[in-house]
Short mmCIF file of C-alpha atoms and ligand atoms in Angstrom, two decimals:
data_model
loop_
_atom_site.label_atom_id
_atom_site.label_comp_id
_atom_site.label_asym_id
_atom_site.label_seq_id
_atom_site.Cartn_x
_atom_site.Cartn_y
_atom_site.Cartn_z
CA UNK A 1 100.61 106.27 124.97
CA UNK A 2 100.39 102.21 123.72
CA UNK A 3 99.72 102.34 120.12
CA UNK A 4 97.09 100.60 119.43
CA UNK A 5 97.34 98.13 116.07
CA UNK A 6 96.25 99.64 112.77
CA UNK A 7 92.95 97.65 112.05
CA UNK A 8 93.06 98.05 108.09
CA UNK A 9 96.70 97.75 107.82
CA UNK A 10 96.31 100.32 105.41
CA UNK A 11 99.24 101.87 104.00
CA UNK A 12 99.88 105.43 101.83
CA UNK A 13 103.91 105.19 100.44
CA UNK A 14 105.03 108.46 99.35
CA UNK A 15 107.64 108.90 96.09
CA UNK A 16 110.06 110.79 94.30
CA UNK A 17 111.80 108.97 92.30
CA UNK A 18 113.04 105.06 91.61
CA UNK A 19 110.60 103.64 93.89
CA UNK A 20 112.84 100.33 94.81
CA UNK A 21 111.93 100.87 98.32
CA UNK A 22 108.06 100.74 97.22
CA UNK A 23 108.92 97.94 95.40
CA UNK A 24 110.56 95.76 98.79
CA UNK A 25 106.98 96.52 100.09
CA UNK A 26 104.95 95.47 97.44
CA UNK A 27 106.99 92.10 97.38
CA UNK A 28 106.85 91.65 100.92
CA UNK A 29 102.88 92.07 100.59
CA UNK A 30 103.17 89.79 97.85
CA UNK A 31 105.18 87.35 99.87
CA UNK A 32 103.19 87.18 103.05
CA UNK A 33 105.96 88.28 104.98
CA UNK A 34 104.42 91.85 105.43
CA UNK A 35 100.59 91.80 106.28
CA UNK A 36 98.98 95.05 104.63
CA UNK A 37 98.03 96.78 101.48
CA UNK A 38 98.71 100.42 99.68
CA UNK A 39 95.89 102.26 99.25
CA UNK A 40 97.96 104.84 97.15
CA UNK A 41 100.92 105.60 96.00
CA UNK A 42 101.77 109.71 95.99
CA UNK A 43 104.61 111.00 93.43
CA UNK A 44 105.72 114.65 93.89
CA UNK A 45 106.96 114.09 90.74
CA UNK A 46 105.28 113.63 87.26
CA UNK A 47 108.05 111.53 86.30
CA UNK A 48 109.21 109.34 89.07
CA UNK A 49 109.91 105.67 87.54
CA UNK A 50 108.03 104.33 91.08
CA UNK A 51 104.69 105.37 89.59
CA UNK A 52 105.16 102.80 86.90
CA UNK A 53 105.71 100.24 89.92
CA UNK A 54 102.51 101.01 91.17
CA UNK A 55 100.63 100.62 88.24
CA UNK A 56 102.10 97.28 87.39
CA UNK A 57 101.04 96.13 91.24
CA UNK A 58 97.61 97.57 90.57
CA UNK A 59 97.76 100.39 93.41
CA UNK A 60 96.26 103.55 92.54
CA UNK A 61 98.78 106.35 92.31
CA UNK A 62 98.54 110.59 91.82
CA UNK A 63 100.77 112.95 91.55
CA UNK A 64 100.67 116.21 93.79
CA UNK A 65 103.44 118.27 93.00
CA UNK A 66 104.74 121.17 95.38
CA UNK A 67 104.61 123.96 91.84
CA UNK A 68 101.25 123.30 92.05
CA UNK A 69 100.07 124.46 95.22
CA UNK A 70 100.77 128.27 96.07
CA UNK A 71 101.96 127.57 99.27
CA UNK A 72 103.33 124.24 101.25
CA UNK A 73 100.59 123.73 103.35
CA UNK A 74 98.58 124.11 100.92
CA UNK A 75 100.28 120.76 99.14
CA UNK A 76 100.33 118.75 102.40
CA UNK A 77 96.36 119.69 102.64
CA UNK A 78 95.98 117.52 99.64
CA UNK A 79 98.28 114.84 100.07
CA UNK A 80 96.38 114.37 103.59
CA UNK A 81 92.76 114.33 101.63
CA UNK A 82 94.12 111.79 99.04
CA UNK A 83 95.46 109.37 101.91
CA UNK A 84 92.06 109.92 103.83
CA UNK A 85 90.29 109.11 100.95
CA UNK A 86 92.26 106.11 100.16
CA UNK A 87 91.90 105.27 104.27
CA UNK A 88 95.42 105.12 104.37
CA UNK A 89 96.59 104.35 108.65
CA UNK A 90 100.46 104.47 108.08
CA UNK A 91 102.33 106.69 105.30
CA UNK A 92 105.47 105.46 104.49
CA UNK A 93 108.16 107.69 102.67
CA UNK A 94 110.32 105.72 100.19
CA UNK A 95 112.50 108.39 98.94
CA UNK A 96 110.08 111.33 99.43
CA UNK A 97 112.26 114.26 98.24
CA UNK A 98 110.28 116.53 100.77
CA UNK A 99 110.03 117.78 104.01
CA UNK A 100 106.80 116.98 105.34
CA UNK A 101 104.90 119.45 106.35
CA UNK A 102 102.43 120.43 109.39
CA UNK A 103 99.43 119.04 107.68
CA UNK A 104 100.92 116.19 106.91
CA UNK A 105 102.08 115.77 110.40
CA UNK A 106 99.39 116.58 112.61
CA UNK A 107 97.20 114.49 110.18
CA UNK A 108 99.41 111.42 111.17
CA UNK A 109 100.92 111.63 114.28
CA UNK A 110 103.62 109.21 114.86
CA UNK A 111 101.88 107.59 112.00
CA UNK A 112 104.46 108.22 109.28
CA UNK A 113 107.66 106.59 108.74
CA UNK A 114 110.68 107.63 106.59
CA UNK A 115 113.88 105.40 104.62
CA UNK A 116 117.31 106.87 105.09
CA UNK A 117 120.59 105.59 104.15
CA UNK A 118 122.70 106.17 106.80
CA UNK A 119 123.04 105.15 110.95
CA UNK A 120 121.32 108.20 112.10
CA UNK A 121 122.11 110.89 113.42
CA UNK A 122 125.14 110.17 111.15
CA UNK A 123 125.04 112.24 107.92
CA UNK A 124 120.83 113.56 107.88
CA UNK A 125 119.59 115.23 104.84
CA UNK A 126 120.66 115.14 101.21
CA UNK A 127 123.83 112.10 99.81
CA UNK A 128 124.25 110.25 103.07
CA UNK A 129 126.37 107.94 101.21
CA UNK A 130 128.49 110.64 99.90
CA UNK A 131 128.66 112.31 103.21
CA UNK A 132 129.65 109.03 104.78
CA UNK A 133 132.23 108.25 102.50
CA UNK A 134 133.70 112.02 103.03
CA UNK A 135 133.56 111.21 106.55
CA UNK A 136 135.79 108.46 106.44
CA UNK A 137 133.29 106.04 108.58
CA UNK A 138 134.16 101.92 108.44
CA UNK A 139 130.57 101.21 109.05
CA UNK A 140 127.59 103.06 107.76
CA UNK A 141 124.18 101.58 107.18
CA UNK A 142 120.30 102.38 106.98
CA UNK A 143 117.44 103.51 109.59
CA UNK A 144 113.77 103.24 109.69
CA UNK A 145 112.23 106.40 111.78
CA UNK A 146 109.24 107.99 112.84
CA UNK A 147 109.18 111.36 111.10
CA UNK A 148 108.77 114.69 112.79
CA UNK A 149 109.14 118.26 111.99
CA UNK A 150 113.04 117.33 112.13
CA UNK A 151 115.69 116.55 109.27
CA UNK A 152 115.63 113.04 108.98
CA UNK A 153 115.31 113.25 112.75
CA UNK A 154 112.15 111.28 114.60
CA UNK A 155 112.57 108.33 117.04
CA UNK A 156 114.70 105.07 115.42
CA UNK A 157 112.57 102.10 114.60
CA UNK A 158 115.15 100.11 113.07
CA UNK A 159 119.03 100.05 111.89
CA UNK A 160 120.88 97.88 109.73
CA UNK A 161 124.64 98.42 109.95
CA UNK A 162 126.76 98.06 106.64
CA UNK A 163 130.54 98.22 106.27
CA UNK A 164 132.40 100.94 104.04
CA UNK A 165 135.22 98.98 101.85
CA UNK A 166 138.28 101.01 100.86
CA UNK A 167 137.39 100.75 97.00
CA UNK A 168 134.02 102.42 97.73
CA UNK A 169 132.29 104.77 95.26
CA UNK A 170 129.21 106.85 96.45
CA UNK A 171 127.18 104.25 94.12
CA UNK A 172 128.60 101.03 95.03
CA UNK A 173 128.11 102.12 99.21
CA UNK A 174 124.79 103.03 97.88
CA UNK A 175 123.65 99.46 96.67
CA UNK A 176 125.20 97.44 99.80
CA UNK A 177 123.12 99.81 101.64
CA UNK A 178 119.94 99.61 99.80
CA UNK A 179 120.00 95.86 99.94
CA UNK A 180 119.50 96.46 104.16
CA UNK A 181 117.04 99.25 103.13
CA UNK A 182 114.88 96.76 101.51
CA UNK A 183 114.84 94.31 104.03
CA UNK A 184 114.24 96.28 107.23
CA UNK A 185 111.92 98.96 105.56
CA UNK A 186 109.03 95.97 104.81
CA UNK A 187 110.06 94.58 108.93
CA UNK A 188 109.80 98.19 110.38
CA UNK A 189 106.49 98.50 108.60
CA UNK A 190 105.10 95.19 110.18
CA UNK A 191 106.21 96.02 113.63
CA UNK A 192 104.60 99.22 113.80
CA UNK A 193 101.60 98.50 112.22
CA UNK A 194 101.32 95.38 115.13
CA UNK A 195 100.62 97.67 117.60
CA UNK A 196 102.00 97.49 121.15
CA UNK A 197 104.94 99.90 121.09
CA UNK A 198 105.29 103.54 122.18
CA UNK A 199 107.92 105.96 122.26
CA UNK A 200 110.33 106.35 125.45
CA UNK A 201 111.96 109.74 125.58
CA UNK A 202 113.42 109.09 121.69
CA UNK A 203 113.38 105.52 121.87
CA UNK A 204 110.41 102.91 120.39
CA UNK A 205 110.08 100.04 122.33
CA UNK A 206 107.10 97.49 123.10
CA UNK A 207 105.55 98.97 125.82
CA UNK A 208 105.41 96.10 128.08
CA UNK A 209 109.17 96.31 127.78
CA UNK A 210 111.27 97.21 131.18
CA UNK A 211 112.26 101.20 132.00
C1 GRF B 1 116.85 105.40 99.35
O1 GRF B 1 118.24 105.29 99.47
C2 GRF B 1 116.23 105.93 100.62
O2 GRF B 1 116.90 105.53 101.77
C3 GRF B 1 116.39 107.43 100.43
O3 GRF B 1 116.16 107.66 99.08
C4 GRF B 1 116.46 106.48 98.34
C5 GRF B 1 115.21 106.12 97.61
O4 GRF B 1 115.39 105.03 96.74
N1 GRF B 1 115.48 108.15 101.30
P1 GRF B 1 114.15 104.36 96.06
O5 GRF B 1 113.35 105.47 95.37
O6 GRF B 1 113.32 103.70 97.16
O7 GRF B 1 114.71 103.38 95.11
#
């Protein structure tokens, strides 16, 4: 099925931690390049440093951690009612330390979109960087995906390649690759929200686009 263009171009961004990725967004917003607002910000921790970026940029933000909810579900349940109620059309994870759940995903069907650093499938899950490095790879990068029940795992929306030099540490990899993440997380966002794609077997194209 065509997806059809998000009218409010509403967005939810979901946070664990540093929140730079939340911060490319809000400066796209700010710059005009990327056409939509947050309606919230959701932590799953108290502490994450990215709640203090949404305050600044006048978002509202809560925190719904998973030791507070008996069971999983249970904490996807609520982090759907607090996007609902903020009429949020597209969540966006920006270093969400969780695995979404089956609330969460039934609630937004190929409506949520994740950050990772690495060319998926290459290195899924927990220190791509680190595993890419361990690898040996020349070229790594960053990919913008729809999010499913899978391990960093839905249909690719974007890539960005980035080259691995031979004095590479975990951190410095990290930063050439979260220099990519910040520019085609904001672009990913725009093109879905546009409308006119749909996924092909595991691929997003526009859907007036050939077989
Ligand atoms: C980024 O590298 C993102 O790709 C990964 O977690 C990190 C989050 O960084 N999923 P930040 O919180 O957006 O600064």
């Amino acid at each position: 099925m065509t997806s059809p263009a998000f009218p409010a171009r509403r967005l939810g961004v979901l946070i664990s931690g540093r929140g730079s990725n939340l911060q490319a967004i809000i400066d796209a917003i700010g710059a005009g390049t990327l056409e939509a607002t947050i309606g919230i910000v959701i932590s799953s921790r108290a502490s994450a440093p990215g709640l203090a970026r949404a305050r600044a940029a006048g978002i509202p933000s809560a925190v719904i951690a998973a030791a507070d909810h008996p069971h999983r579900d249970a904490c996807d349940a609520a982090i759907v009612d607090r996007l609902r109620a903020a009429g949020v059309e597209l969540v966006c994870l920006a270093g969400y330390m969780r695995l979404v759940g089956r609330p969460l995903l039934e609630a937004y069907p190929e409506r949520i979109l994740n950050i990772h650093p690495s060319l998926l499938p290459s290195f899924p899950g927990l220190e791509a960087q680190r595993q890419a490095l361990a690898h040996g790879v020349c070229v790594t990068g960053a990919t913008v995906h729809l999010v499913d029940a899978g391990l960093d795992a839905g249909p690719i929306v974007a890539q960005a390649a980035v080259p691995v030099h031979d004095d590479d540490t975990a951190e410095s990899l990290a930063a050439r690759i979260l220099v990519q993440e910040h520019r085609i997380y904001p672009e990913a966002i725009a093109f879905i929200l546009g409308g006119g794609w749909t996924v092909r077997g595991r691929r997003v194209v526009k859907a007036d686009a050939g077989a």
